[in-house]
Structure formats: structure tokens, C-alpha cells
PDB file of C-alpha atoms in Angstrom:
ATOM      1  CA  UNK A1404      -6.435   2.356 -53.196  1.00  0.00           C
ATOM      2  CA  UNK A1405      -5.335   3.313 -50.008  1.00  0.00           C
ATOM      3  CA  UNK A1406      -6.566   1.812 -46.802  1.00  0.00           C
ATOM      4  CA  UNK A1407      -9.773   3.132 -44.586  1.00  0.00           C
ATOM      5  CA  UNK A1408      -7.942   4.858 -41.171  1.00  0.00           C
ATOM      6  CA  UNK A1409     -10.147   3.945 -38.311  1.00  0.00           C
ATOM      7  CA  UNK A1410     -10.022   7.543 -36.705  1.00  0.00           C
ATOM      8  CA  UNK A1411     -11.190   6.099 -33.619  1.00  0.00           C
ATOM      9  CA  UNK A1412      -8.555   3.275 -33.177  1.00  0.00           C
ATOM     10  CA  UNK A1413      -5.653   6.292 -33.958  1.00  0.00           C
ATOM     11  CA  UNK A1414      -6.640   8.132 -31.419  1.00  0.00           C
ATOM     12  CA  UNK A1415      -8.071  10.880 -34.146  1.00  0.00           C
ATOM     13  CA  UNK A1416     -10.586  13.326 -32.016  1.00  0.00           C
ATOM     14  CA  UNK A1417     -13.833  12.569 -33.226  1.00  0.00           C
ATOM     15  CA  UNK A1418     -16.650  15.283 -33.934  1.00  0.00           C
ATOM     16  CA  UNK A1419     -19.410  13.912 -31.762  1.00  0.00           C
ATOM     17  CA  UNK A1420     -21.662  17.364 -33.249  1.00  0.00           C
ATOM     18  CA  UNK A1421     -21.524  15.670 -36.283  1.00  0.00           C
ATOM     19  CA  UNK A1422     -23.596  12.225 -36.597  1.00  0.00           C
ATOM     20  CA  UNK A1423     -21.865  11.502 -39.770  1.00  0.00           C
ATOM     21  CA  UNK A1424     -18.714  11.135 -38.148  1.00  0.00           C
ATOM     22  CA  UNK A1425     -15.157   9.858 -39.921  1.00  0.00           C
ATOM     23  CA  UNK A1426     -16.719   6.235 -40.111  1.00  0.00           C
ATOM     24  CA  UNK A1427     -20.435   7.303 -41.308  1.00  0.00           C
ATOM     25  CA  UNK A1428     -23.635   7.469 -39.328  1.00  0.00           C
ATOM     26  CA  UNK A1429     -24.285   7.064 -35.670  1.00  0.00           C
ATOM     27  CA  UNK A1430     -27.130   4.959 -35.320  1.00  0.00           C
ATOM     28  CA  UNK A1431     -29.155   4.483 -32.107  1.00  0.00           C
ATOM     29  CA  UNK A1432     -27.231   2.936 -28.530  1.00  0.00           C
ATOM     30  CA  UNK A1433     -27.578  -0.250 -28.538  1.00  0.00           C
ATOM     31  CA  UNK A1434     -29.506  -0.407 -24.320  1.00  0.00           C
ATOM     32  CA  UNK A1435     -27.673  -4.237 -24.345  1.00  0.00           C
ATOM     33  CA  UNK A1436     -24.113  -2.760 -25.242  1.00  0.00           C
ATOM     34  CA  UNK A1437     -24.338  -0.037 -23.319  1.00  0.00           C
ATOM     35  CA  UNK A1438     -25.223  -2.764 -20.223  1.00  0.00           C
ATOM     36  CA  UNK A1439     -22.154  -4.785 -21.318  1.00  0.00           C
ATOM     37  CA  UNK A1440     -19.981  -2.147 -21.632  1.00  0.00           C
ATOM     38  CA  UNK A1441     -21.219  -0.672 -17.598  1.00  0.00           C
ATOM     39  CA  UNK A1442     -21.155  -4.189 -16.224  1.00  0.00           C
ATOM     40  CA  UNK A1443     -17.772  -4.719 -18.314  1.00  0.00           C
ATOM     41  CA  UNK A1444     -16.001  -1.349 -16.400  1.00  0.00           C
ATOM     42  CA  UNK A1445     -17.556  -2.432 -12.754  1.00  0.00           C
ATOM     43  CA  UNK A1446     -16.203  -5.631 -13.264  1.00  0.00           C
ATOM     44  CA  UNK A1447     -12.792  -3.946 -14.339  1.00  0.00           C
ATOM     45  CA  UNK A1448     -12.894  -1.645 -11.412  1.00  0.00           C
ATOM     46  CA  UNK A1449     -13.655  -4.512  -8.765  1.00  0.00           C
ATOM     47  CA  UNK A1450     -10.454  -6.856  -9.878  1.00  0.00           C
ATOM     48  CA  UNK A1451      -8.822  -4.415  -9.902  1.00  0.00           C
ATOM     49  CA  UNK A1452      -9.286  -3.473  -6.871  1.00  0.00           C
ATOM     50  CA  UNK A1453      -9.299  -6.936  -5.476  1.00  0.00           C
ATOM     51  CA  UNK A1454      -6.393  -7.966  -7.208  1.00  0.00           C
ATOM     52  CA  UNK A1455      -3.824  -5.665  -5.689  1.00  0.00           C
ATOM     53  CA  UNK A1456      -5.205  -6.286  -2.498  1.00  0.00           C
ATOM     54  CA  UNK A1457      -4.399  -9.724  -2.984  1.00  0.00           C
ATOM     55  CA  UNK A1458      -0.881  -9.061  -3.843  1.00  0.00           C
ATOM     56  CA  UNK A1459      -0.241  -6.607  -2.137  1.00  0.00           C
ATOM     57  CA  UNK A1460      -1.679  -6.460   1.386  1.00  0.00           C
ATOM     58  CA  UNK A1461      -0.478  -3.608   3.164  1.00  0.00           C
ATOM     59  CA  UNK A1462      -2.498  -1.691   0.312  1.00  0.00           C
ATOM     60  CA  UNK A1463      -5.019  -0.356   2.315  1.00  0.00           C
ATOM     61  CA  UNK A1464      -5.471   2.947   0.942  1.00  0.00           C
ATOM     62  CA  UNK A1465      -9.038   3.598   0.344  1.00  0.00           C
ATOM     63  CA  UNK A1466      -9.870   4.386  -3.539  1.00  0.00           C
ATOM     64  CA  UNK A1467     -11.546   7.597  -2.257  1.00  0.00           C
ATOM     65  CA  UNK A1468      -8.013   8.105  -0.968  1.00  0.00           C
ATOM     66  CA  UNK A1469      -6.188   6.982  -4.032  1.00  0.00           C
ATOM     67  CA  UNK A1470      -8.343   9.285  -6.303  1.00  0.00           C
ATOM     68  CA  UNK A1471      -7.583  12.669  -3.925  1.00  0.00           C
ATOM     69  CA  UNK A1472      -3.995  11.523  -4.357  1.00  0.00           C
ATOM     70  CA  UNK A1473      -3.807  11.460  -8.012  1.00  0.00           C
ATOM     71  CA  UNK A1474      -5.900  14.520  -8.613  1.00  0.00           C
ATOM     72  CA  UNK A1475      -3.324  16.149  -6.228  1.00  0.00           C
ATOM     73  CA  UNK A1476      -0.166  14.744  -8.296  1.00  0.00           C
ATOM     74  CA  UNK A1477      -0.886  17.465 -10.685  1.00  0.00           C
ATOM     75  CA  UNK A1478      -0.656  20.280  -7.895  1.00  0.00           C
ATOM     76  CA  UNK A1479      -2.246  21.526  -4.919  1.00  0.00           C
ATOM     77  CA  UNK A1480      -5.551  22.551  -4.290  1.00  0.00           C
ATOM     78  CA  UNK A1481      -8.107  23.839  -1.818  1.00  0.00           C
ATOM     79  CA  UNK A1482     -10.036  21.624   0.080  1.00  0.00           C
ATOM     80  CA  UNK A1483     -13.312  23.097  -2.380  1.00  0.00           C
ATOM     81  CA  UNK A1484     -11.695  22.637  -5.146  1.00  0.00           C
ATOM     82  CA  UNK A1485     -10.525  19.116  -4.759  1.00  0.00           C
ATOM     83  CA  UNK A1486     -14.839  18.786  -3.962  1.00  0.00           C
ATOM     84  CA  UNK A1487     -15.647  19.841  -6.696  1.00  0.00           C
ATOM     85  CA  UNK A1488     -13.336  17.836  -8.628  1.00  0.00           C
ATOM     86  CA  UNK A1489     -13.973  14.338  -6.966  1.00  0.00           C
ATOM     87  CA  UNK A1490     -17.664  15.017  -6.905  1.00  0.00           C
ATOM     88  CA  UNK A1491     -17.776  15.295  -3.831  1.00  0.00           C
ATOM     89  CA  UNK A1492     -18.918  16.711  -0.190  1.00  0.00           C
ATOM     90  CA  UNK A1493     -16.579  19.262   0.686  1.00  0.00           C
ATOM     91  CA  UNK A1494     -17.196  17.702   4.349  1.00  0.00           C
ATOM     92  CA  UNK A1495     -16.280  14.513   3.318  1.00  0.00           C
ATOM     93  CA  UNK A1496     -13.082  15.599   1.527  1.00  0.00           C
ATOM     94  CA  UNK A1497     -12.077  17.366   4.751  1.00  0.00           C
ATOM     95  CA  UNK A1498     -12.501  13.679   6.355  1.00  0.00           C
ATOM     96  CA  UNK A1499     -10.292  12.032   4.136  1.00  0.00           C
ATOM     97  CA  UNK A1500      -7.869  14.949   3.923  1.00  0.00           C
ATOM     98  CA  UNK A1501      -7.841  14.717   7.868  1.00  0.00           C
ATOM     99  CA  UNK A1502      -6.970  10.981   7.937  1.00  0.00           C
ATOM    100  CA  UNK A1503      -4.105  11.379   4.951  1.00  0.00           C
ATOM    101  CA  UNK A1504      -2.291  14.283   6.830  1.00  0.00           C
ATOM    102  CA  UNK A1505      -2.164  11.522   9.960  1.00  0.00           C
ATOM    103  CA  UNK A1506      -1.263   9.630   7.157  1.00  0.00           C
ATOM    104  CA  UNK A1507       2.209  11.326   6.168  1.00  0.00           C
ATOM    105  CA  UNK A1508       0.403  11.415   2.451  1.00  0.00           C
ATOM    106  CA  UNK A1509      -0.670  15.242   1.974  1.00  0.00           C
ATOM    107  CA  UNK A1510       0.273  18.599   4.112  1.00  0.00           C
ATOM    108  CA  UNK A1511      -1.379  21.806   4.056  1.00  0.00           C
ATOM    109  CA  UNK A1512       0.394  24.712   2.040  1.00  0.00           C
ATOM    110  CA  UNK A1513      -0.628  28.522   2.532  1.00  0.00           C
ATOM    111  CA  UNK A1514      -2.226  29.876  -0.459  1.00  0.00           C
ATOM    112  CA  UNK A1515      -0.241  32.668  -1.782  1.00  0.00           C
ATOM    113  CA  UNK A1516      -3.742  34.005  -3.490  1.00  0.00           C
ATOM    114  CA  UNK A1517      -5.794  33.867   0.266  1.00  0.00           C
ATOM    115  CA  UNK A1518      -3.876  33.853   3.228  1.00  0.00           C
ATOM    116  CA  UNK A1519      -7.108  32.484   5.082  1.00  0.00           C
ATOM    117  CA  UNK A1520      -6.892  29.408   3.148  1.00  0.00           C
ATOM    118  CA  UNK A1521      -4.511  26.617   3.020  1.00  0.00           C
ATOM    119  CA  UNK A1522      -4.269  24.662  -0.077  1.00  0.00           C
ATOM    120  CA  UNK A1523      -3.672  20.300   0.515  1.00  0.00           C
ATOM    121  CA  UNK A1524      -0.429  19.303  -1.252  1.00  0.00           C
ATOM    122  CA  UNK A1525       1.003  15.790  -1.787  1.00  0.00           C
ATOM    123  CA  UNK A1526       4.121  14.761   0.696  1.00  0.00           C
ATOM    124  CA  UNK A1527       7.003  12.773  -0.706  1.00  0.00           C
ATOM    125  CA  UNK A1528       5.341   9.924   1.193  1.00  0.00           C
ATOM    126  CA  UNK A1529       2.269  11.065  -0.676  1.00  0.00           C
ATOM    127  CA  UNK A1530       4.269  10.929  -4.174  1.00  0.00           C
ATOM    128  CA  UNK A1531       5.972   7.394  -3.332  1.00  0.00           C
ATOM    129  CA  UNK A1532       2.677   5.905  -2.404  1.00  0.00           C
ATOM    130  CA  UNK A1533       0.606   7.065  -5.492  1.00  0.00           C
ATOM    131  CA  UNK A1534       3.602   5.807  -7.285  1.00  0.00           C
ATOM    132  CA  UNK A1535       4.136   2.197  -5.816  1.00  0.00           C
ATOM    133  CA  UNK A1536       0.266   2.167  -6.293  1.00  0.00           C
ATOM    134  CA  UNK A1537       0.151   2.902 -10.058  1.00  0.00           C
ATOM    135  CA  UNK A1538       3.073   0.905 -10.749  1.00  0.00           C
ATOM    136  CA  UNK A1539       1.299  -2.192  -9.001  1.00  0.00           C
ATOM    137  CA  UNK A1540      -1.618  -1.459 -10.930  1.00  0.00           C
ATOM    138  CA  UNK A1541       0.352  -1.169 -14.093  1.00  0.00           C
ATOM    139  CA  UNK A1542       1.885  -4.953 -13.494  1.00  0.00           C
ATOM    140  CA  UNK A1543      -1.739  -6.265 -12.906  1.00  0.00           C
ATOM    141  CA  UNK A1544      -3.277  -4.927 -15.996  1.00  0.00           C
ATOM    142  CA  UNK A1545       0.335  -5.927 -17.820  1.00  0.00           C
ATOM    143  CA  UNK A1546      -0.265  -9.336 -16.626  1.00  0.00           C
ATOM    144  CA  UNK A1547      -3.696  -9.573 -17.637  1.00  0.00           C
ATOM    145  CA  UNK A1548      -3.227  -8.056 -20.967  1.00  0.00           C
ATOM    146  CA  UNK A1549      -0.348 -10.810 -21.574  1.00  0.00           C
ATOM    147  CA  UNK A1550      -3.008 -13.590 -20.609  1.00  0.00           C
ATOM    148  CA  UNK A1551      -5.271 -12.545 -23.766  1.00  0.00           C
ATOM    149  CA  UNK A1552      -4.404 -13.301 -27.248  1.00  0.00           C
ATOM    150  CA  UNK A1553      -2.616 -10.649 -28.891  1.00  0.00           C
ATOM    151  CA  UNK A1554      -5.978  -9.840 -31.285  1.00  0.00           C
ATOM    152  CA  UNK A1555      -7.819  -9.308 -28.087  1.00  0.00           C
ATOM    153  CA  UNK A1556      -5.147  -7.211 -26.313  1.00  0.00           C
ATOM    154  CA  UNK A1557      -4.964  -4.769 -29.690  1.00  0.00           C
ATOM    155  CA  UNK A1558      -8.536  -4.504 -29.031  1.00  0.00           C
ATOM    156  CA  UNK A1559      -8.296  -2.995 -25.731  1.00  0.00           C
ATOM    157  CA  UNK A1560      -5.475  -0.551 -26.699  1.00  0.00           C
ATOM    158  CA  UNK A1561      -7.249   0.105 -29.996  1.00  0.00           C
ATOM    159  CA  UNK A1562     -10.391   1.366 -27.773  1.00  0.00           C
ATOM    160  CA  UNK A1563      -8.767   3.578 -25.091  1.00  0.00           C
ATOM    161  CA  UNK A1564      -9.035   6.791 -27.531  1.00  0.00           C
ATOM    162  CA  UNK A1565     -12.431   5.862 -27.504  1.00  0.00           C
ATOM    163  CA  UNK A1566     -12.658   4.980 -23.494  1.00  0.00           C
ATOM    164  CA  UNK A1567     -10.770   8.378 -22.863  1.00  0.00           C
ATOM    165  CA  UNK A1568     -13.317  10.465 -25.121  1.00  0.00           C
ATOM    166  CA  UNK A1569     -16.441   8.713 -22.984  1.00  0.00           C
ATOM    167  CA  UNK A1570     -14.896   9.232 -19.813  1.00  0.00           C
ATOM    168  CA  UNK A1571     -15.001  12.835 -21.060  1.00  0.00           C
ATOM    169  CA  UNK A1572     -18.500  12.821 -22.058  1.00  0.00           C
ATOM    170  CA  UNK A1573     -18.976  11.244 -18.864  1.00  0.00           C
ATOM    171  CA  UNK A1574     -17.875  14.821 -16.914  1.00  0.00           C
ATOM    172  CA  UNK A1575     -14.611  12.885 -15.695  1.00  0.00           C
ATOM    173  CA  UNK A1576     -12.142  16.003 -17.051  1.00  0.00           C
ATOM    174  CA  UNK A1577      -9.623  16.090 -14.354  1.00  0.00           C
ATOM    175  CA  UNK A1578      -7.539  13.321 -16.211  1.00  0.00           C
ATOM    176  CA  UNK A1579      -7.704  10.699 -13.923  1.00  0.00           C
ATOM    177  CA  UNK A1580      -7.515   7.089 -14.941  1.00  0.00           C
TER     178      UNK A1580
END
């Protein structure tokens, strides 16, 4: 008899329209798991950030910052659009674009589509910086992952289909991580 495939754990889109679902019913949210599982991704979120500020010091890029500068790594955008897409004021946007064009990190482009707009582009400096950022993130979480025991680290790798699919649900669909 061949063996159940955990859809969820392959990565297999699951049909959330359909409460049956590859692995059966979908009973009610548990209110305690779903507290876990918030408190668990705060608690992520804050080591994370405290962690590579601990290594790495001159890492002072605000995460506001961080987040225009990987939603930018996949082109650029007006200063609207990148608003919209952070969730945010397009006045406050134009503040942090401001301080990461004194920055070296973004420049503005003319838009071939509206020569009364400019569009906010990533620099090379931009580019380097996202990149030495994500790659010190990447040795952090390594580290940490090599610190559990291999059962637990399959777990987390087993749930990021899963993670990626709630972050959708969530509204996040501009493939940030």
C-alpha cells in the first residue's frame, strides 16, 4: 500500500474552498494555536531583528527600510505604488524614500509611461546592502536551525509551504519574506 503524501509538507497547493481538503476535514481554529503561532512569528521577527544587530552593528537600516528595499529588488516603482504595496502612507514612503536617496540605496528613474512621474529604483549600493542583509540573515536562521535537532529543523522546512500559503491569506502577495 503506498504511503499517505502530506500535500502540505510537499509544498502541494492546497484548495482552501474545499473544507475536505487532501488530508480530510478542517475543523474549527484552535484561538490557543492561533495565539502560539502569532506570539511564535513576533518572537521570530524580534531575534531576528536583534540578532543581526548584535552581530552586525553598523546594521542600522530600519526594517521599514529593509522591506522598501526588497520590494524594490524586483523592479522599480512609483512612490504610490510602493504605498500600496507596504501598506502604507504614501507620505510616509516619501520619508523613507527621502532618507535612502541620502542614503546612496535608491535613485529616482523617469517613468517612460508618465513623464511627470519618477519611478524609485534600487542603486548598486541599494543591491549590495539588501544583499549583505539577507545573507546575514540567512547565517542567523542557518545557525539557529543547526542548534535544533534535525526532527525539529524538518519541521520548520516541512511548514514553510504552509507559512507561505498564510502569509498569502494574510494579503502579504508581493513575495516578501
Amino acid at each position: 500500500m503506498p504511503e499517505p503524501v502530506d500535500h502540505a509538507a510537499a509544498g502541494d497547493r492546497v484548495d482552501h474552498a474545499d473544507p475536505e481538503g487532501p488530508a480530510g476535514p478542517v475543523g474549527p481554529v484552535d484561538p490557543a494555536q492561533v495565539q502560539r503561532l502569532t506570539d511564535a512569528v513576533t518572537r521570530l521577527r524580534r531575534a531576528l531583528r536583534s540578532s543581526i544587530r548584535t552581530d552586525y552593528p553598523w546594521e542600522s537600516l530600519p526594517m521599514a527600510q529593509v522591506e522598501l528595499l526588497q520590494t524594490l529588488a524586483a523592479g522599480p516603482l512609483r512612490v504610490g505604488e510602493l504605498a500600496a504595496r507596504q501598506r502604507l502612507a504614501p507620505n510616509t514612503v516619501s520619508g523613507l524614500v527621502s532618507r535612502m536617496l541620502e542614503s546612496g540605496f535608491v535613485d529616482r528613474q523617469a517613468d517612460p509611461g508618465d513623464r511627470r512621474t519618477a519611478r524609485i529604483a534600487l542603486t548598486e549600493a541599494g543591491h549590495r546592502q539588501l544583499a549583505d542583509w539577507q545573507r546575514a540573515h540567512e547565517r542567523r536562521i542557518a545557525s539557529a536551525l543547526d542548534a535544533l535537532t534535525p526532527d525539529d529543523s524538518a519541521a520548520v522546512f516541512g511548514a514553510l509551504g504552509a507559512l507561505e500559503r498564510l502569509a498569502t491569506a494574510l494579503g502579504e502577495d508581493d513575495g516578501r519574506a
